[in-house]
Coordinates of C-alpha atoms in Angstrom, one line a residue:
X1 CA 28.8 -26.9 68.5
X2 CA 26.7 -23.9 67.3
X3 CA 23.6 -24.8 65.5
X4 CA 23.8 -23.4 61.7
X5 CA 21.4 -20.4 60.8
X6 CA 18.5 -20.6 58.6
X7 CA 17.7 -17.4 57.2
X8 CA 13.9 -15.9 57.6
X9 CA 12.0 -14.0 55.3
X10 CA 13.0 -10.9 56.6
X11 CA 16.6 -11.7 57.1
X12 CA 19.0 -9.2 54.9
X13 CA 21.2 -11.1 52.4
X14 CA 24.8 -10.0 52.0
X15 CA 26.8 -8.5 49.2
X16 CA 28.5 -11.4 47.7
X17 CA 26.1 -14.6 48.0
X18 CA 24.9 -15.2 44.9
X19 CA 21.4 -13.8 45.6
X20 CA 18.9 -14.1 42.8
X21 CA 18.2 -10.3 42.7
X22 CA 21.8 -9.4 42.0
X23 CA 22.6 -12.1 39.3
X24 CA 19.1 -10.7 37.6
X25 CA 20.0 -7.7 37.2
X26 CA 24.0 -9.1 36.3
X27 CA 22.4 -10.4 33.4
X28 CA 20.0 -8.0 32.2
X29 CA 23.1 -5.3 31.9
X30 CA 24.2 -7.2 29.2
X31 CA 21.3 -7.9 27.2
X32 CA 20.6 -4.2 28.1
X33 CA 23.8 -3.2 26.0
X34 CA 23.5 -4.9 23.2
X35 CA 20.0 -4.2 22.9
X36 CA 21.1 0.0 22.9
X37 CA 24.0 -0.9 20.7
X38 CA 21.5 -2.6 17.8
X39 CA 18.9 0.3 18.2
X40 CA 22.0 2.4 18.0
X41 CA 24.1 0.5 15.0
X42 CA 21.2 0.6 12.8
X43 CA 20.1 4.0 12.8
X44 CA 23.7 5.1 12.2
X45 CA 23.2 2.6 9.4
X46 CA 20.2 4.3 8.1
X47 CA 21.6 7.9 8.6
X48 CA 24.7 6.9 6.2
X49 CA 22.0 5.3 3.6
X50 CA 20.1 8.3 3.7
X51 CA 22.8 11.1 3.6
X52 CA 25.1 9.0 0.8
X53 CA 23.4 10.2 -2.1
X54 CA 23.0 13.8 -0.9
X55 CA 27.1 14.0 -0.2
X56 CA 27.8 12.6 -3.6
X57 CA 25.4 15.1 -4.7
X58 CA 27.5 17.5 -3.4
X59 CA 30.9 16.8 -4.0
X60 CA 30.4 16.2 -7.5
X61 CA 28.6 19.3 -8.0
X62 CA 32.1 20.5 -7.4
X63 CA 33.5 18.4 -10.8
X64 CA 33.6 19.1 -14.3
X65 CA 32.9 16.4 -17.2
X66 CA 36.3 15.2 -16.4
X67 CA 35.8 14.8 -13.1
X68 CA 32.6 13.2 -12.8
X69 CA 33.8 10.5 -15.0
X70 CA 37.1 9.8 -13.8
X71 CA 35.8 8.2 -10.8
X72 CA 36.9 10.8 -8.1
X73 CA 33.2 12.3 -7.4
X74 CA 33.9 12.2 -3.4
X75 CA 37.2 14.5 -3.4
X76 CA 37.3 18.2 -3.6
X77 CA 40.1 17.9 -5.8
X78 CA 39.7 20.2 -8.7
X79 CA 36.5 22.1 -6.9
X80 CA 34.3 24.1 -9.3
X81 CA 31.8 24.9 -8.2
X82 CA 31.3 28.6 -9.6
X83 CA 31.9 27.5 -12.8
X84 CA 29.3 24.9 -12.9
X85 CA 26.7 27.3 -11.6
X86 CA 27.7 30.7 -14.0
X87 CA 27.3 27.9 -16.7
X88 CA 23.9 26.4 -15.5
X89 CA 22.4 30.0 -15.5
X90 CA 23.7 30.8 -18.4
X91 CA 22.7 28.0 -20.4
X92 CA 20.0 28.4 -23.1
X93 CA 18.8 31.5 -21.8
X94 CA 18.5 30.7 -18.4
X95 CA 16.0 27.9 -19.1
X96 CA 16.9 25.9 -15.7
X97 CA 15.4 28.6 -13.6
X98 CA 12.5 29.3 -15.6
X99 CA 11.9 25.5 -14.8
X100 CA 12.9 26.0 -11.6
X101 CA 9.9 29.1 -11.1
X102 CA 7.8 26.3 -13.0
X103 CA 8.3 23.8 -10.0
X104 CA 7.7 26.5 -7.5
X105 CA 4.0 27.3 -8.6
X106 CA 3.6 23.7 -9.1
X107 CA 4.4 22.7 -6.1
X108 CA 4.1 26.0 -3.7
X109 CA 0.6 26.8 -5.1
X110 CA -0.6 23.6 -5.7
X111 CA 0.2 21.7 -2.1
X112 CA -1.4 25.0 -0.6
X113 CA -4.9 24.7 -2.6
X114 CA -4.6 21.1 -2.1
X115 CA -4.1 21.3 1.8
X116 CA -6.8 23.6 2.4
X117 CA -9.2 21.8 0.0
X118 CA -8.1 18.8 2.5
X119 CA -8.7 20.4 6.0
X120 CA -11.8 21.3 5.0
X121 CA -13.4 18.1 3.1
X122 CA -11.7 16.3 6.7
X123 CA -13.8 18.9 8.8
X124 CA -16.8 18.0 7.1
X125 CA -16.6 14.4 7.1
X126 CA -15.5 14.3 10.9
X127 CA -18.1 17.5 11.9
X128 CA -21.1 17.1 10.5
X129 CA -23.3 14.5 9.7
X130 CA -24.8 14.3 6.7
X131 CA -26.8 11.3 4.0
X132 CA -24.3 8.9 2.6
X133 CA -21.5 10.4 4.8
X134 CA -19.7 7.0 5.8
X135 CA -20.3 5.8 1.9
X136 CA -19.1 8.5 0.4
X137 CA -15.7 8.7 3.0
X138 CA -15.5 5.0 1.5
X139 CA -14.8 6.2 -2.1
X140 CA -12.3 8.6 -0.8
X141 CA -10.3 6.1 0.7
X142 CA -10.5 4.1 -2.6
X143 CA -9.1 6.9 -4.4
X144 CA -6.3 6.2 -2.1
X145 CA -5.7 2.9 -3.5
X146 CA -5.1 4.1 -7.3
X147 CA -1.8 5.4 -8.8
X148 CA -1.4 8.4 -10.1
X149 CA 0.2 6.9 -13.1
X150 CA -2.7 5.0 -14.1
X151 CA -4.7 8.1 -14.0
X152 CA -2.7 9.9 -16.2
X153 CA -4.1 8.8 -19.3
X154 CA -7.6 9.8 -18.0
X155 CA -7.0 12.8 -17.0
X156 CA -4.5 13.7 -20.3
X157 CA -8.0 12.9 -22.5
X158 CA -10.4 15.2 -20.0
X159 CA -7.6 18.1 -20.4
X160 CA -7.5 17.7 -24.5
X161 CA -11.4 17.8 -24.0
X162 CA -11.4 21.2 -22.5
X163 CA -8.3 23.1 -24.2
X164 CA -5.7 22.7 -21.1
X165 CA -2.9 20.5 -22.7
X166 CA 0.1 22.1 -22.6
X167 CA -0.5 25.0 -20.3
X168 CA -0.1 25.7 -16.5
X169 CA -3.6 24.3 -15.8
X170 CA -2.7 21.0 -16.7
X171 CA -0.9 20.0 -14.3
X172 CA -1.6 21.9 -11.5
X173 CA -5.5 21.2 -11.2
X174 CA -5.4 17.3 -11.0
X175 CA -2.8 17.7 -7.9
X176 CA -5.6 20.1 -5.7
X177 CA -7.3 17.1 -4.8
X178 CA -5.5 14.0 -2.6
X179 CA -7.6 11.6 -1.0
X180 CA -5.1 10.3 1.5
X181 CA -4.7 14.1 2.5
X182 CA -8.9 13.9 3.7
X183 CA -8.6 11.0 5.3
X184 CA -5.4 12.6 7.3
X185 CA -7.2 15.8 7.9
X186 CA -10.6 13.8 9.6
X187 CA -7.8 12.1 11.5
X188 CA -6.5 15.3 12.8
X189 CA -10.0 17.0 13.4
X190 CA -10.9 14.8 15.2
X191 CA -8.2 14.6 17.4
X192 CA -7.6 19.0 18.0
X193 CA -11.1 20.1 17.1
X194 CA -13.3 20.0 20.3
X195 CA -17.0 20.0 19.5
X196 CA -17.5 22.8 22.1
X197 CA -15.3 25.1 21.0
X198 CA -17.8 25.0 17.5
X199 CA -20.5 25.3 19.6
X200 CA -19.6 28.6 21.7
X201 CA -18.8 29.9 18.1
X202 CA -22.1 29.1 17.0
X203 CA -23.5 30.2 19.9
X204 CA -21.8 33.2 19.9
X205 CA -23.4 33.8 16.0
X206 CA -20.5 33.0 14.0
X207 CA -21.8 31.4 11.1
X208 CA -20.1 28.2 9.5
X209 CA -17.7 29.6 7.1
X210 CA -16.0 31.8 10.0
X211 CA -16.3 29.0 12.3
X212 CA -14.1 26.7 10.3
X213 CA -12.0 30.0 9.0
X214 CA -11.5 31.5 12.8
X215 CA -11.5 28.0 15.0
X216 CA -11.3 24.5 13.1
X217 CA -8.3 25.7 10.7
X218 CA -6.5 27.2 13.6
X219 CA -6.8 24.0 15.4
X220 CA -6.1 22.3 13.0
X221 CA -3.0 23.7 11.6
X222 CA -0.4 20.6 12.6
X223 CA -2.6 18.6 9.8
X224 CA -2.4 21.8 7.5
X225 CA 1.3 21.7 7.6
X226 CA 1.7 17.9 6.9
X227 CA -0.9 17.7 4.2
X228 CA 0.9 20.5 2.8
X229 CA 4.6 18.8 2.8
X230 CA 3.6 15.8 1.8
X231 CA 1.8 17.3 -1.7
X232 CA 4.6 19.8 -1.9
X233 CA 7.2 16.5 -2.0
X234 CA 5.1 14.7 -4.4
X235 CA 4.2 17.8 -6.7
X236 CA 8.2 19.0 -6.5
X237 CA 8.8 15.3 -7.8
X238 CA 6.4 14.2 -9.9
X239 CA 7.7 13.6 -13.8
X240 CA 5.0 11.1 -14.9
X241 CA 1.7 13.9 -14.9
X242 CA 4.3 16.8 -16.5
X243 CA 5.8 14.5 -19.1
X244 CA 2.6 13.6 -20.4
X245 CA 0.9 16.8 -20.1
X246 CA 3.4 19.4 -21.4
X247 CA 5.5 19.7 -24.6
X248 CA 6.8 23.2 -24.1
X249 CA 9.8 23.1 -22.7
X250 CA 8.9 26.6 -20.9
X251 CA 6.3 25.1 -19.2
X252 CA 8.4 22.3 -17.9
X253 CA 9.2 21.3 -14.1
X254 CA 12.6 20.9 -12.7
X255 CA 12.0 16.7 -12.5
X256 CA 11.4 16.7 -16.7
X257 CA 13.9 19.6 -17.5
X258 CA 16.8 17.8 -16.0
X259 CA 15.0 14.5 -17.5
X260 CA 15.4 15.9 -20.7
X261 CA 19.2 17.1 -20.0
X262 CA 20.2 13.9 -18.8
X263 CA 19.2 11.9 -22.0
X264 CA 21.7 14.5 -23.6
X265 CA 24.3 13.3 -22.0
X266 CA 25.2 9.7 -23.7
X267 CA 25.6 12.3 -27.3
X268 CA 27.2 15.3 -24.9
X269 CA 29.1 14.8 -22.1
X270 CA 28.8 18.6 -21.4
X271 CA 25.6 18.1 -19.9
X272 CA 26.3 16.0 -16.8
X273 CA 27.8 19.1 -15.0
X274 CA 24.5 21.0 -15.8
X275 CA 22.5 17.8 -14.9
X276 CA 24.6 17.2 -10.9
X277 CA 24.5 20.8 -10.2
X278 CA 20.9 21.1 -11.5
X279 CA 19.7 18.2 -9.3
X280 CA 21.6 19.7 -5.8
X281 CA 19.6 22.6 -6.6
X282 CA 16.8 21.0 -6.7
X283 CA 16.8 19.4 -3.2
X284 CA 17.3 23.0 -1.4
X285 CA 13.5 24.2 -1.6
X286 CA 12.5 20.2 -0.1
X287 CA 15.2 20.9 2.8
X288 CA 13.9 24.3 3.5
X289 CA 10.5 23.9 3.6
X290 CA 10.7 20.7 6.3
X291 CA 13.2 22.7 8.2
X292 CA 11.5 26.0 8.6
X293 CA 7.7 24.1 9.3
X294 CA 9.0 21.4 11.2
X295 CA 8.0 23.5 14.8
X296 CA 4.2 23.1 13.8
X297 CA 4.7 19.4 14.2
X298 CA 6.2 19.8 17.6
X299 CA 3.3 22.6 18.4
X300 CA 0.9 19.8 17.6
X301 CA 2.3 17.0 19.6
X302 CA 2.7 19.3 22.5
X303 CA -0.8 20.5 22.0
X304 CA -1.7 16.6 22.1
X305 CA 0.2 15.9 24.9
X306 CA -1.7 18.2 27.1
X307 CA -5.2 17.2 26.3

């Protein structure tokens, strides 16, 4: 009889005999798949939450009064488009994009300002060192912790103080300042600004201003651009500071002009076409400005990548 073979260490196990190493990896194919296939399912999910308003928006943009209310806002049927804009400028003079000029220098000149003051008050925080530096960087970060609605009020009573109720100015100058956009921009110079490069531009006799002008805001430009689109989004949206602010309806932003449209619409059913086709205008500067900036980001994580 031949003696049965016990297999060594180093003795190569066939294809076939239920060795350890195959059925491991037998079973972590499957728990593999459906791990893809729940990563996968929910962000198509998410992608169909997020773009379901926005193709509502604009198919019935397309619709008449009729249309919007009988229920058929996701068909084509009966597209009108044209009509719906020719009326939308033509309506009381053109007011919508006088409001819509209004939400551009909100938003546009404000979120600029406010960005730069930002980078800069992050620079000096992270940069130099200075009495009370950590406790004052402590109040900033409270500021993040209030709302801006419950600082309306304040701020309506300093701006009836000093003559800027209803004008330009009152809304614009308390959005130059946002804490959370210092505490991102210390975040960022610290991470892109090397304290060398400051000192060869000292050392080369650059004086402070042109340092941070020349070097730090160059270096810093990924935190310029995402201070910038976060204000711009919260200025382009913001109805609370404008509503109590401003009583001319010239002066009005696009968030309280169609506001003010849409509690028309319960008396006149005109203005729901004025109030759809108003709002999908409305979303085009937001797409625009995330599109056309979005290659800063990506110049910023490849910058970070490399260091």
């Amino acid at each position: 009889m031949t003696s049965p073979t016990v297999a060594g260490p180093n003795t190569p196990v066939r294809a076939g005999d239920g060795s350890p190493s195959r059925t491991g990896t037998a079973r972590r194919a499957p728990s593999r798949w459906l791990s893809r296939t729940a990563v996968n399912g929910t962000l198509l999910l998410s992608v169909l939450y997020t773009l379901f308003p926005l193709v509502w928006l604009v198919t019935a943009a397309t619709k008449d009064s009729g249309g919007l209310l009988s229920g058929e806002a996701f068909s084509f049927k009966g597209f009108d488009l044209g009509h719906n804009l020719s009326q939308l400028a033509a309506y009381n003079d053109g007011v919508y994009f006088r409001w819509y000029l209004n939400s551009l220098l909100y938003a546009g000149g404000g979120a600029a300002v406010c960005a730069l003051v930002s980078v800069a008050a992050g620079y000096a925080f992270d940069k130099y060192a200075f009495r009370g530096k950590e406790k004052l960087f402590g109040v900033v970060l409270l500021g993040v912790l209030v709302p801006t609605t419950a600082l309306a009020l304040p701020m309506y009573l300093l701006a009836s103080k000093v003559g800027l109720v209803n004008t330009y100015w009152s809304v614009l100058i308390p959005v130059l300042v946002n804490p959370f956009g210092v505490y991102l921009s210390r975040v960022f110079s610290a991470s892109y600004i090397p304290d060398e490069a400051l000192e060869a531009a000292r050392i080369d006799g650059a004086g402070e201003l042109r340092t941070f002008w020349s070097i730090g805001l160059r270096m810093v430009m990924p935190g310029f651009v995402t201070v910038f689109l976060f204000q711009f989004t919260a200025i382009w949206n913001n109805f609370f500071l404008p509503l109590v602010m401003l009583s001319d309806q010239k002066l009005f932003p696009l968030s309280l002009g169609l506001y003010a449209w849409n509690s028309n619409t319960h008396a006149e059913l005109s203005y729901y076409p004025l109030v759809v086709t108003g709002s999908l205008l409305a979303v085009v500067p937001l797409v625009v400005a995330f599109v056309s900036l979005q290659r800063h980001w990506k110049a910023g994580l490849a910058a970070g990548s490399l260091k």
